[in-house]
PDB file of C-alpha atoms and ligand atoms in Angstrom:
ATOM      1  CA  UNK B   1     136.314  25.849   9.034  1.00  0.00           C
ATOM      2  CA  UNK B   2     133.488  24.422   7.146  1.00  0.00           C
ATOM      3  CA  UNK B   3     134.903  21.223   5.930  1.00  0.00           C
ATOM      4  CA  UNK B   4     132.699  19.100   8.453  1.00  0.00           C
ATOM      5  CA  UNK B   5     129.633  21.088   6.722  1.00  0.00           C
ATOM      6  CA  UNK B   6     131.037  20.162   3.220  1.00  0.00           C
ATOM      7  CA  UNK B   7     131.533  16.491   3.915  1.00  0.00           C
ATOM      8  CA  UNK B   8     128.008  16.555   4.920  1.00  0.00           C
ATOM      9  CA  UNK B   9     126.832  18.377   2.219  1.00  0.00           C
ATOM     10  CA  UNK B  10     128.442  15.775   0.192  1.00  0.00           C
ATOM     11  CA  UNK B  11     126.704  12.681   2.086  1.00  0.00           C
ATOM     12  CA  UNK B  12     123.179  13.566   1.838  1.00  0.00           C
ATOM     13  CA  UNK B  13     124.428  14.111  -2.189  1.00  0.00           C
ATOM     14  CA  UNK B  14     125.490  17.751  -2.939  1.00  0.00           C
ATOM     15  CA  UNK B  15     127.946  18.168  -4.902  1.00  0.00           C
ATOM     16  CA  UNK B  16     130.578  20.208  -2.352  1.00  0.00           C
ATOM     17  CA  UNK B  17     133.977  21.437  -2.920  1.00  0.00           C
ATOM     18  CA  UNK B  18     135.758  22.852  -0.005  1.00  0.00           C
ATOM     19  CA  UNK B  19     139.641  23.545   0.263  1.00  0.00           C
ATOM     20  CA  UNK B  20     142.283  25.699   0.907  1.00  0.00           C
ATOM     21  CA  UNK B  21     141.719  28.361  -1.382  1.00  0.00           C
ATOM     22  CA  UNK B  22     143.055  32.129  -1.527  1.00  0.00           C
ATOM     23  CA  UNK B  23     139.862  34.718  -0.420  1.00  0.00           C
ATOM     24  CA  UNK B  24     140.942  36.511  -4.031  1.00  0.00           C
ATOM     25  CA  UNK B  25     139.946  32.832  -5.846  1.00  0.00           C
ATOM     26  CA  UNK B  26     136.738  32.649  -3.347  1.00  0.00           C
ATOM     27  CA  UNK B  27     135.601  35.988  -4.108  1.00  0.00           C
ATOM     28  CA  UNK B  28     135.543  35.081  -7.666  1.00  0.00           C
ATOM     29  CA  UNK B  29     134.148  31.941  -8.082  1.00  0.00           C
ATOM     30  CA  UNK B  30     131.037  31.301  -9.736  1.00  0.00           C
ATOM     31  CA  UNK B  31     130.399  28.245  -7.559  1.00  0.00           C
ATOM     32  CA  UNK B  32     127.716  29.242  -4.874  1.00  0.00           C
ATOM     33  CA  UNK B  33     130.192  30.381  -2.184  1.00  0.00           C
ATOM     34  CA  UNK B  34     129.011  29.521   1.758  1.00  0.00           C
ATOM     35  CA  UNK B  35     130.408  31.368   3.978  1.00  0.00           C
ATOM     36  CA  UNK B  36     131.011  32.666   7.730  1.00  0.00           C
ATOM     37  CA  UNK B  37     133.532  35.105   6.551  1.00  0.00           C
ATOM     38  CA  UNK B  38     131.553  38.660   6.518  1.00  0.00           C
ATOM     39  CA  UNK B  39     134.930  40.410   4.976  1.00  0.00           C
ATOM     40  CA  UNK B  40     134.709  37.585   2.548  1.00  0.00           C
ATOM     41  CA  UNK B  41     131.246  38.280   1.876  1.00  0.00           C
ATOM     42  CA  UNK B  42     131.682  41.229   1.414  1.00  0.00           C
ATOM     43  CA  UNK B  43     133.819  41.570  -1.184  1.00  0.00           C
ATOM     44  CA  UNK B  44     132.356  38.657  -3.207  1.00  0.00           C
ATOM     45  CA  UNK B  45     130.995  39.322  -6.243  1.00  0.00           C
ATOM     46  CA  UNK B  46     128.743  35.805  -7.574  1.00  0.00           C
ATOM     47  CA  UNK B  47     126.305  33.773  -5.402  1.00  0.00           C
ATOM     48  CA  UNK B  48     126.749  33.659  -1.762  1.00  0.00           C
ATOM     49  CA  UNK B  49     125.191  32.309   1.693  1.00  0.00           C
ATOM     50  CA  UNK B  50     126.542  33.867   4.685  1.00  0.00           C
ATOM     51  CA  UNK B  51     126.151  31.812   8.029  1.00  0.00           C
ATOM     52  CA  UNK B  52     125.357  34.202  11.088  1.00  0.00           C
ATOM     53  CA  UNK B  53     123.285  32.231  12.707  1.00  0.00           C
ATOM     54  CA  UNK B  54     125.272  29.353  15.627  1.00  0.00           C
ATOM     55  CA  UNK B  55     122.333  27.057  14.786  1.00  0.00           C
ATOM     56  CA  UNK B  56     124.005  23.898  13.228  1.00  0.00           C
ATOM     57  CA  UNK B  57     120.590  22.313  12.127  1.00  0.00           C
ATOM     58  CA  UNK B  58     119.253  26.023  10.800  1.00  0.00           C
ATOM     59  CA  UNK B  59     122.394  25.869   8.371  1.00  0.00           C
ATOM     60  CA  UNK B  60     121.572  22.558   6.997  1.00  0.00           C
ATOM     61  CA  UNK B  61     117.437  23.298   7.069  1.00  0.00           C
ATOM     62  CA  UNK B  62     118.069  26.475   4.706  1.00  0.00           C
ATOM     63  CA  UNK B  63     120.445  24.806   2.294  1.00  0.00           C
ATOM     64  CA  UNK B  64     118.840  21.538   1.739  1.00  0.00           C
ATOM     65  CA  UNK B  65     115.628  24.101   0.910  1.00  0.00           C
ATOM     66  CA  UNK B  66     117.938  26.748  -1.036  1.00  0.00           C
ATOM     67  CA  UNK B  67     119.172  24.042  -2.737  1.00  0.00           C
ATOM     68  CA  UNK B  68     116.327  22.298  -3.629  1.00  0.00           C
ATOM     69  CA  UNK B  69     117.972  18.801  -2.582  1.00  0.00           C
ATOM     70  CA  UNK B  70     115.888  15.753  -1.740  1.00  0.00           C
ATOM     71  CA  UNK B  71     118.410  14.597   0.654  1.00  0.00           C
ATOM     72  CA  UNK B  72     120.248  10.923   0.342  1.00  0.00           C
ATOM     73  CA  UNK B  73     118.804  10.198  -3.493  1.00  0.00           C
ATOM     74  CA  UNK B  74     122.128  10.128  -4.244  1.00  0.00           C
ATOM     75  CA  UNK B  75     125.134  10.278  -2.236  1.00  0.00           C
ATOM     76  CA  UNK B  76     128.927  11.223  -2.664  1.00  0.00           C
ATOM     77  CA  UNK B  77     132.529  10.982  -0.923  1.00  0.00           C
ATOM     78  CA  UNK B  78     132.855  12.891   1.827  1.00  0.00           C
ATOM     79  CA  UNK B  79     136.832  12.634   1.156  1.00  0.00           C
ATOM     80  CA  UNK B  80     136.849  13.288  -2.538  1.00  0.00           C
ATOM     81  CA  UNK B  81     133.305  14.376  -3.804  1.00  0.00           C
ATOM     82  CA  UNK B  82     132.489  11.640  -6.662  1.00  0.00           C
ATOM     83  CA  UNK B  83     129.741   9.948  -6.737  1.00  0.00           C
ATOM     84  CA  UNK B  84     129.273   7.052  -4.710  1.00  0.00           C
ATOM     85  CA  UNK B  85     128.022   3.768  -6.258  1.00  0.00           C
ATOM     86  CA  UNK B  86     125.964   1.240  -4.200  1.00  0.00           C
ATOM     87  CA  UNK B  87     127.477  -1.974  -3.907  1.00  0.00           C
ATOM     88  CA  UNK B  88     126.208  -5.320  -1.694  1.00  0.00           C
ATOM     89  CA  UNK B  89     127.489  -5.005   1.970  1.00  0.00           C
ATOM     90  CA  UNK B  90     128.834  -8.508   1.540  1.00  0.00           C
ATOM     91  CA  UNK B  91     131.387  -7.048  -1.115  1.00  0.00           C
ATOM     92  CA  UNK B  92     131.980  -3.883   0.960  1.00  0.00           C
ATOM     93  CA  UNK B  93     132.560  -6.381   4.378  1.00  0.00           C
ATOM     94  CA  UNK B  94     135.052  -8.225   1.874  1.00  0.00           C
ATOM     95  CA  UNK B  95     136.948  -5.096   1.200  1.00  0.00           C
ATOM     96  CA  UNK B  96     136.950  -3.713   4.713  1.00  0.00           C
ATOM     97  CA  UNK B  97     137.844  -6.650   6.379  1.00  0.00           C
ATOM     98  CA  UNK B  98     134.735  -7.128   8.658  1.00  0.00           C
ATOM     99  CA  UNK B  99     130.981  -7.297   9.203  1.00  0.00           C
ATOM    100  CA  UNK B 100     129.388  -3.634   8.232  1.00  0.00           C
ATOM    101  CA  UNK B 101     125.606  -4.629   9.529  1.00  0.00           C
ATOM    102  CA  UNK B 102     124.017  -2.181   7.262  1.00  0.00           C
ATOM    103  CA  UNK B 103     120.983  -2.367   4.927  1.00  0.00           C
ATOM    104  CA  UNK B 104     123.378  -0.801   2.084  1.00  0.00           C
ATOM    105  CA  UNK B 105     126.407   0.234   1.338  1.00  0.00           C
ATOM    106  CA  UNK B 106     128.684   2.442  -1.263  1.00  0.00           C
ATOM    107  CA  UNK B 107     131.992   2.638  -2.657  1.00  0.00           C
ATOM    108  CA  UNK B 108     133.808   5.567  -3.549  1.00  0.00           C
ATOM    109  CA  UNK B 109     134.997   5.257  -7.679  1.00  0.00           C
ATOM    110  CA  UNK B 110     137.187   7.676  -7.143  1.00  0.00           C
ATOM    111  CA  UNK B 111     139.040   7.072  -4.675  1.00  0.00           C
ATOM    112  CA  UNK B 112     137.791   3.334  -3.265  1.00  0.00           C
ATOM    113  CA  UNK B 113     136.314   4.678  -0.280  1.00  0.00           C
ATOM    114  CA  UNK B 114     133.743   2.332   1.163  1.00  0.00           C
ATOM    115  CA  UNK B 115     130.683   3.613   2.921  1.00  0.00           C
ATOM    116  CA  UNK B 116     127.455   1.871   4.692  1.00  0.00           C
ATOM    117  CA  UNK B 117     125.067   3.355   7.400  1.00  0.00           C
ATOM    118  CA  UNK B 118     126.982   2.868  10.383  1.00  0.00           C
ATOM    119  CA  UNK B 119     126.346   5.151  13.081  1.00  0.00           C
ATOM    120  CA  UNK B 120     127.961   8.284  11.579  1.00  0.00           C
ATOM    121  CA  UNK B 121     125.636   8.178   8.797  1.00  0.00           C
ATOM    122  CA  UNK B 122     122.067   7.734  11.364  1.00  0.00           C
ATOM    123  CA  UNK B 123     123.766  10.668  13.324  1.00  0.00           C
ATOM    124  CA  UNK B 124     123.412  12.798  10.399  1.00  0.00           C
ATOM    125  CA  UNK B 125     120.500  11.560   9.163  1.00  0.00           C
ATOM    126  CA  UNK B 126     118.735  11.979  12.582  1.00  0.00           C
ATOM    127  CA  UNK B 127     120.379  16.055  11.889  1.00  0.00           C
ATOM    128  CA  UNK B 128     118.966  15.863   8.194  1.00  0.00           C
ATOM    129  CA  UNK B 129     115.352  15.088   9.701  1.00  0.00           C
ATOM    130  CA  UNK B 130     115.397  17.339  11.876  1.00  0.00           C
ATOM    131  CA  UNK B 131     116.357  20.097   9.603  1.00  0.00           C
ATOM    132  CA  UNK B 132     113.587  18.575   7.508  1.00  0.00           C
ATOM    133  CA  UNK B 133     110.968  18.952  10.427  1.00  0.00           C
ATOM    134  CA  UNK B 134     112.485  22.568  11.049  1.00  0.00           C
ATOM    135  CA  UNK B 135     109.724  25.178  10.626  1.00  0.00           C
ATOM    136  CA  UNK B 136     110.830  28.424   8.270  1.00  0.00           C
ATOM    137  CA  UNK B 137     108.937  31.394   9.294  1.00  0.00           C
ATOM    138  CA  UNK B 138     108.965  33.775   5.977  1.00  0.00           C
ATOM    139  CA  UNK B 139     106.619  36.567   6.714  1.00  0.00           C
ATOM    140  CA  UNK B 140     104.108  36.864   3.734  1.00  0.00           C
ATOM    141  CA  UNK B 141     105.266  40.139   3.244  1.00  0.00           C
ATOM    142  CA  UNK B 142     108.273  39.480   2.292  1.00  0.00           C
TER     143      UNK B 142
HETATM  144 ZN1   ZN Q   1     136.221   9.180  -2.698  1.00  0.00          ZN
END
């Protein structure tokens, strides 16, 4: 239930994999595993976040830090994962068939996925800062 997590994982340039994989195969991965399976948590036995917390923009605040990302350096395919190579918007308006108005824009190598910042991308973006802004409150003692 985390593939809309994943795809944004992948946009702001993690490299995500998410599919539909047996909990035996997740349990041994050593891939960081992210989770909001406690039973699957449980019984894993590499590195693992588990999600308790509803808070969408807490998720991606803690993982951006966790994962020491500097978010949008690079970007990949939300579809397939590869990297994403930047490519002028008039080529990608060529491809697609119709004006992209967009500062840049990206096409999937992979797969030939073509990306700009439309208004899915400032929505998450707009998430991403916030998450940026987002205060974490470690107690010193800890
Ligand atoms: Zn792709």
């Amino acid at each position: 239930m985390l593939g809309w997590l994943a795809r944004w994982l992948r946009i702001i340039g993690v490299d995500a994999r998410y599919g539909d994989r047996p909990d035996d195969e997740l349990a041994e991965t050593p891939c960081l595993l992210v989770t909001r399976d406690r039973e699957l948590f449980r019984r894993r036995r590499g590195p693992a976040v588990l999600l308790l917390t509803e808070d969408h923009v807490a998720w991606i605040s803690a993982l951006i830090r966790a994962l020491g990302v500097e978010p949008f350096r690079r970007t990949r395919c939300p579809k397939c994962n590869a990297e994403l190579v930047e490519i002028p918007c008039a080529e990608a308006e060529r491809r697609v068939g119709h004006p992209v108005r967009s500062p840049r824009c990206w096409a999937c190598p992979n797969c030939g996925s073509i990306y700009w910042e439309g208004s899915h991308w400032r929505g998450i973006k707009k998430v991403v800062d916030e998450a940026l802004r987002k205060p974490v409150d470690c107690p010193e003692t800890y």
